Amino acid sequence: MPASTVPQRVWLRIRAHWITLTGLAAVLALIIAVDPGKVAHDLTGADAGLLIWMLPVVLALYAMRGLSWSIVLRGVRQQVGLEQAIRVTFISQAFVFLPGGDLWRVPIVKTDDGAPTNAGIITATVVFDDLIYLFVLTLAMVPVVVRSPVLAIPLAIALVPQLVIFAILLSPGVYQWLASRVGRMRLFRRFQPELVLLGPTFRTLVRARVLLPVVAVDIVAVVLSIALFALGLAAVHGTGTDVPHIAYTYAASQVVTNLTVLPGALGAYEGMMTGAMALQGVSPAAAAGGALLYRVVNDVLMALLGLAIAFAFDREYLRAFRRTPEKAVS
């Protein structure tokens, strides 16, 4: 390779991953702003017993997410069993820092009998699964709002966009009008087949025999996700608040930062959690340490585990890394 092309290739890689790099820069800026020495002190002094407990909690969390998705898949008669749904849910965590989020499940899922899946229908199941989970997570804010009505404003900020999305997806006329116009836009033209199926498939899932079990499983998943962050915060001796406020802050941060374009809300989540927990009396260093521990276990560790599962079961899963989510679902 000519030496003159090396800087160009580096620049192209930076351009391709600028969103992730921006998130990493935001995390670094947060640590510097809080005090790197204090954050390092809290992390190195973390309670080993609580750190160990984070492992079974995060494994149970994604097992529940896989179970929830399997119920949704059965609701649209996709031949993807529970084992396959959980495996793909774990493997998809390897893509957590890439644009596309949970849509990476679409190109890597397979039917149990090897038949091809319908990308449009699978996309709809992922959207449905994620929206219901976020809605249930948002409800974790309610206990604190009941005690402090002034905190209903963040709840409304988190809830209203979800309700608007639900209303659009559940209104055939409105959805068709929007989907037809979005599908003609150059950026989204390749998604037109998926957009055609998304609304109708979503509406077929809104029935009691699908919704009730999905909500029940998601309640367990939400409890586990809040417990995971609470364990991380407790491990770095973050005190000054109680469990309901931890749940409120975690839910608000997760829902709001999911609206960002940053993969995995990298940087946005850490900053919001640190600021919100500090306002409640937790030391900024402990708040940042708890957020970082959560990130390491929930994202970095699970990404490595996802890769290990892909290698162990079928390396064909890893071919999705060579494609963008846009190409994968088109």
PDB file of N, CA and C in Angstrom, residues 126-170:
ATOM      1  N   VAL A 126     -39.223  -6.422  15.705  1.00  0.00           N
ATOM      2  CA  VAL A 126     -38.196  -5.752  16.504  1.00  0.00           C
ATOM      3  C   VAL A 126     -38.703  -4.396  16.985  1.00  0.00           C
ATOM      4  N   VAL A 127     -39.349  -3.651  16.082  1.00  0.00           N
ATOM      5  CA  VAL A 127     -39.901  -2.339  16.454  1.00  0.00           C
ATOM      6  C   VAL A 127     -40.953  -2.500  17.541  1.00  0.00           C
ATOM      7  N   PHE A 128     -41.851  -3.462  17.373  1.00  0.00           N
ATOM      8  CA  PHE A 128     -42.900  -3.705  18.367  1.00  0.00           C
ATOM      9  C   PHE A 128     -42.296  -4.080  19.711  1.00  0.00           C
ATOM     10  N   ASP A 129     -41.343  -5.002  19.694  1.00  0.00           N
ATOM     11  CA  ASP A 129     -40.699  -5.466  20.928  1.00  0.00           C
ATOM     12  C   ASP A 129     -40.023  -4.316  21.662  1.00  0.00           C
ATOM     13  N   ASP A 130     -39.301  -3.469  20.934  1.00  0.00           N
ATOM     14  CA  ASP A 130     -38.588  -2.356  21.558  1.00  0.00           C
ATOM     15  C   ASP A 130     -39.540  -1.285  22.088  1.00  0.00           C
ATOM     16  N   LEU A 131     -40.586  -0.991  21.329  1.00  0.00           N
ATOM     17  CA  LEU A 131     -41.528   0.043  21.767  1.00  0.00           C
ATOM     18  C   LEU A 131     -42.262  -0.371  23.040  1.00  0.00           C
ATOM     19  N   ILE A 132     -42.673  -1.629  23.111  1.00  0.00           N
ATOM     20  CA  ILE A 132     -43.369  -2.096  24.314  1.00  0.00           C
ATOM     21  C   ILE A 132     -42.421  -2.075  25.509  1.00  0.00           C
ATOM     22  N   TYR A 133     -41.181  -2.482  25.303  1.00  0.00           N
ATOM     23  CA  TYR A 133     -40.201  -2.460  26.392  1.00  0.00           C
ATOM     24  C   TYR A 133     -39.967  -1.028  26.885  1.00  0.00           C
ATOM     25  N   LEU A 134     -39.783  -0.092  25.966  1.00  0.00           N
ATOM     26  CA  LEU A 134     -39.561   1.302  26.370  1.00  0.00           C
ATOM     27  C   LEU A 134     -40.776   1.865  27.095  1.00  0.00           C
ATOM     28  N   PHE A 135     -41.968   1.474  26.656  1.00  0.00           N
ATOM     29  CA  PHE A 135     -43.185   1.955  27.318  1.00  0.00           C
ATOM     30  C   PHE A 135     -43.252   1.431  28.753  1.00  0.00           C
ATOM     31  N   VAL A 136     -42.971   0.136  28.933  1.00  0.00           N
ATOM     32  CA  VAL A 136     -42.977  -0.435  30.281  1.00  0.00           C
ATOM     33  C   VAL A 136     -41.886   0.206  31.137  1.00  0.00           C
ATOM     34  N   LEU A 137     -40.713   0.443  30.546  1.00  0.00           N
ATOM     35  CA  LEU A 137     -39.629   1.103  31.274  1.00  0.00           C
ATOM     36  C   LEU A 137     -40.035   2.509  31.705  1.00  0.00           C
ATOM     37  N   THR A 138     -40.729   3.227  30.844  1.00  0.00           N
ATOM     38  CA  THR A 138     -41.180   4.579  31.185  1.00  0.00           C
ATOM     39  C   THR A 138     -42.086   4.568  32.407  1.00  0.00           C
ATOM     40  N   LEU A 139     -42.890   3.535  32.547  1.00  0.00           N
ATOM     41  CA  LEU A 139     -43.807   3.454  33.686  1.00  0.00           C
ATOM     42  C   LEU A 139     -43.071   3.305  35.015  1.00  0.00           C
ATOM     43  N   ALA A 140     -41.780   2.967  34.975  1.00  0.00           N
ATOM     44  CA  ALA A 140     -40.992   2.895  36.211  1.00  0.00           C
ATOM     45  C   ALA A 140     -40.811   4.276  36.831  1.00  0.00           C
ATOM     46  N   MET A 141     -41.120   5.323  36.070  1.00  0.00           N
ATOM     47  CA  MET A 141     -41.022   6.681  36.589  1.00  0.00           C
ATOM     48  C   MET A 141     -42.243   7.077  37.428  1.00  0.00           C
ATOM     49  N   VAL A 142     -43.336   6.346  37.269  1.00  0.00           N
ATOM     50  CA  VAL A 142     -44.610   6.744  37.881  1.00  0.00           C
ATOM     51  C   VAL A 142     -44.575   6.802  39.407  1.00  0.00           C
ATOM     52  N   PRO A 143     -43.994   5.810  40.129  1.00  0.00           N
ATOM     53  CA  PRO A 143     -44.015   5.885  41.600  1.00  0.00           C
ATOM     54  C   PRO A 143     -43.434   7.180  42.165  1.00  0.00           C
ATOM     55  N   VAL A 144     -42.355   7.686  41.578  1.00  0.00           N
ATOM     56  CA  VAL A 144     -41.769   8.935  42.058  1.00  0.00           C
ATOM     57  C   VAL A 144     -42.659  10.123  41.687  1.00  0.00           C
ATOM     58  N   VAL A 145     -43.273  10.074  40.512  1.00  0.00           N
ATOM     59  CA  VAL A 145     -44.148  11.159  40.075  1.00  0.00           C
ATOM     60  C   VAL A 145     -45.359  11.280  40.991  1.00  0.00           C
ATOM     61  N   VAL A 146     -45.870  10.153  41.470  1.00  0.00           N
ATOM     62  CA  VAL A 146     -47.009  10.169  42.397  1.00  0.00           C
ATOM     63  C   VAL A 146     -46.641  10.924  43.669  1.00  0.00           C
ATOM     64  N   ARG A 147     -45.406  10.757  44.135  1.00  0.00           N
ATOM     65  CA  ARG A 147     -44.944  11.436  45.353  1.00  0.00           C
ATOM     66  C   ARG A 147     -44.523  12.870  45.087  1.00  0.00           C
ATOM     67  N   SER A 148     -44.029  13.140  43.883  1.00  0.00           N
ATOM     68  CA  SER A 148     -43.559  14.482  43.535  1.00  0.00           C
ATOM     69  C   SER A 148     -44.110  14.862  42.167  1.00  0.00           C
ATOM     70  N   PRO A 149     -45.335  15.403  42.111  1.00  0.00           N
ATOM     71  CA  PRO A 149     -45.987  15.701  40.826  1.00  0.00           C
ATOM     72  C   PRO A 149     -45.171  16.602  39.903  1.00  0.00           C
ATOM     73  N   VAL A 150     -44.265  17.417  40.451  1.00  0.00           N
ATOM     74  CA  VAL A 150     -43.466  18.302  39.602  1.00  0.00           C
ATOM     75  C   VAL A 150     -42.582  17.515  38.647  1.00  0.00           C
ATOM     76  N   LEU A 151     -42.262  16.269  39.014  1.00  0.00           N
ATOM     77  CA  LEU A 151     -41.413  15.432  38.162  1.00  0.00           C
ATOM     78  C   LEU A 151     -42.197  14.773  37.027  1.00  0.00           C
ATOM     79  N   ALA A 152     -43.483  15.176  36.897  1.00  0.00           N
ATOM     80  CA  ALA A 152     -44.284  14.647  35.792  1.00  0.00           C
ATOM     81  C   ALA A 152     -43.837  15.217  34.449  1.00  0.00           C
ATOM     82  N   ILE A 153     -43.123  16.337  34.467  1.00  0.00           N
ATOM     83  CA  ILE A 153     -42.685  16.953  33.210  1.00  0.00           C
ATOM     84  C   ILE A 153     -41.708  16.035  32.464  1.00  0.00           C
ATOM     85  N   PRO A 154     -40.642  15.520  33.118  1.00  0.00           N
ATOM     86  CA  PRO A 154     -39.775  14.560  32.411  1.00  0.00           C
ATOM     87  C   PRO A 154     -40.535  13.305  31.965  1.00  0.00           C
ATOM     88  N   LEU A 155     -41.506  12.874  32.775  1.00  0.00           N
ATOM     89  CA  LEU A 155     -42.309  11.714  32.391  1.00  0.00           C
ATOM     90  C   LEU A 155     -43.064  11.997  31.096  1.00  0.00           C
ATOM     91  N   ALA A 156     -43.638  13.189  30.998  1.00  0.00           N
ATOM     92  CA  ALA A 156     -44.365  13.564  29.779  1.00  0.00           C
ATOM     93  C   ALA A 156     -43.427  13.643  28.584  1.00  0.00           C
ATOM     94  N   ILE A 157     -42.228  14.190  28.810  1.00  0.00           N
ATOM     95  CA  ILE A 157     -41.245  14.293  27.726  1.00  0.00           C
ATOM     96  C   ILE A 157     -40.868  12.907  27.210  1.00  0.00           C
ATOM     97  N   ALA A 158     -40.786  11.943  28.118  1.00  0.00           N
ATOM     98  CA  ALA A 158     -40.434  10.576  27.729  1.00  0.00           C
ATOM     99  C   ALA A 158     -41.610   9.837  27.106  1.00  0.00           C
ATOM    100  N   LEU A 159     -42.826  10.126  27.581  1.00  0.00           N
ATOM    101  CA  LEU A 159     -43.992   9.344  27.194  1.00  0.00           C
ATOM    102  C   LEU A 159     -44.664   9.841  25.918  1.00  0.00           C
ATOM    103  N   VAL A 160     -44.743  11.147  25.748  1.00  0.00           N
ATOM    104  CA  VAL A 160     -45.497  11.704  24.614  1.00  0.00           C
ATOM    105  C   VAL A 160     -44.975  11.219  23.256  1.00  0.00           C
ATOM    106  N   PRO A 161     -43.651  11.247  22.995  1.00  0.00           N
ATOM    107  CA  PRO A 161     -43.181  10.745  21.682  1.00  0.00           C
ATOM    108  C   PRO A 161     -43.569   9.285  21.437  1.00  0.00           C
ATOM    109  N   GLN A 162     -43.560   8.475  22.490  1.00  0.00           N
ATOM    110  CA  GLN A 162     -43.951   7.075  22.329  1.00  0.00           C
ATOM    111  C   GLN A 162     -45.418   6.963  21.948  1.00  0.00           C
ATOM    112  N   LEU A 163     -46.256   7.747  22.610  1.00  0.00           N
ATOM    113  CA  LEU A 163     -47.694   7.717  22.310  1.00  0.00           C
ATOM    114  C   LEU A 163     -47.961   8.179  20.883  1.00  0.00           C
ATOM    115  N   VAL A 164     -47.200   9.158  20.426  1.00  0.00           N
ATOM    116  CA  VAL A 164     -47.360   9.639  19.044  1.00  0.00           C
ATOM    117  C   VAL A 164     -46.988   8.531  18.060  1.00  0.00           C
ATOM    118  N   ILE A 165     -45.895   7.827  18.347  1.00  0.00           N
ATOM    119  CA  ILE A 165     -45.478   6.723  17.472  1.00  0.00           C
ATOM    120  C   ILE A 165     -46.529   5.626  17.458  1.00  0.00           C
ATOM    121  N   PHE A 166     -47.044   5.272  18.640  1.00  0.00           N
ATOM    122  CA  PHE A 166     -48.104   4.260  18.713  1.00  0.00           C
ATOM    123  C   PHE A 166     -49.322   4.710  17.898  1.00  0.00           C
ATOM    124  N   ALA A 167     -49.708   5.972  18.044  1.00  0.00           N
ATOM    125  CA  ALA A 167     -50.885   6.481  17.341  1.00  0.00           C
ATOM    126  C   ALA A 167     -50.712   6.403  15.830  1.00  0.00           C
ATOM    127  N   ILE A 168     -49.524   6.739  15.356  1.00  0.00           N
ATOM    128  CA  ILE A 168     -49.254   6.677  13.912  1.00  0.00           C
ATOM    129  C   ILE A 168     -49.315   5.241  13.419  1.00  0.00           C
ATOM    130  N   LEU A 169     -48.649   4.331  14.132  1.00  0.00           N
ATOM    131  CA  LEU A 169     -48.604   2.933  13.705  1.00  0.00           C
ATOM    132  C   LEU A 169     -49.972   2.263  13.758  1.00  0.00           C
ATOM    133  N   LEU A 170     -50.813   2.716  14.669  1.00  0.00           N
ATOM    134  CA  LEU A 170     -52.135   2.100  14.836  1.00  0.00           C
ATOM    135  C   LEU A 170     -53.216   2.754  13.979  1.00  0.00           C
TER     136      LEU A 170
END
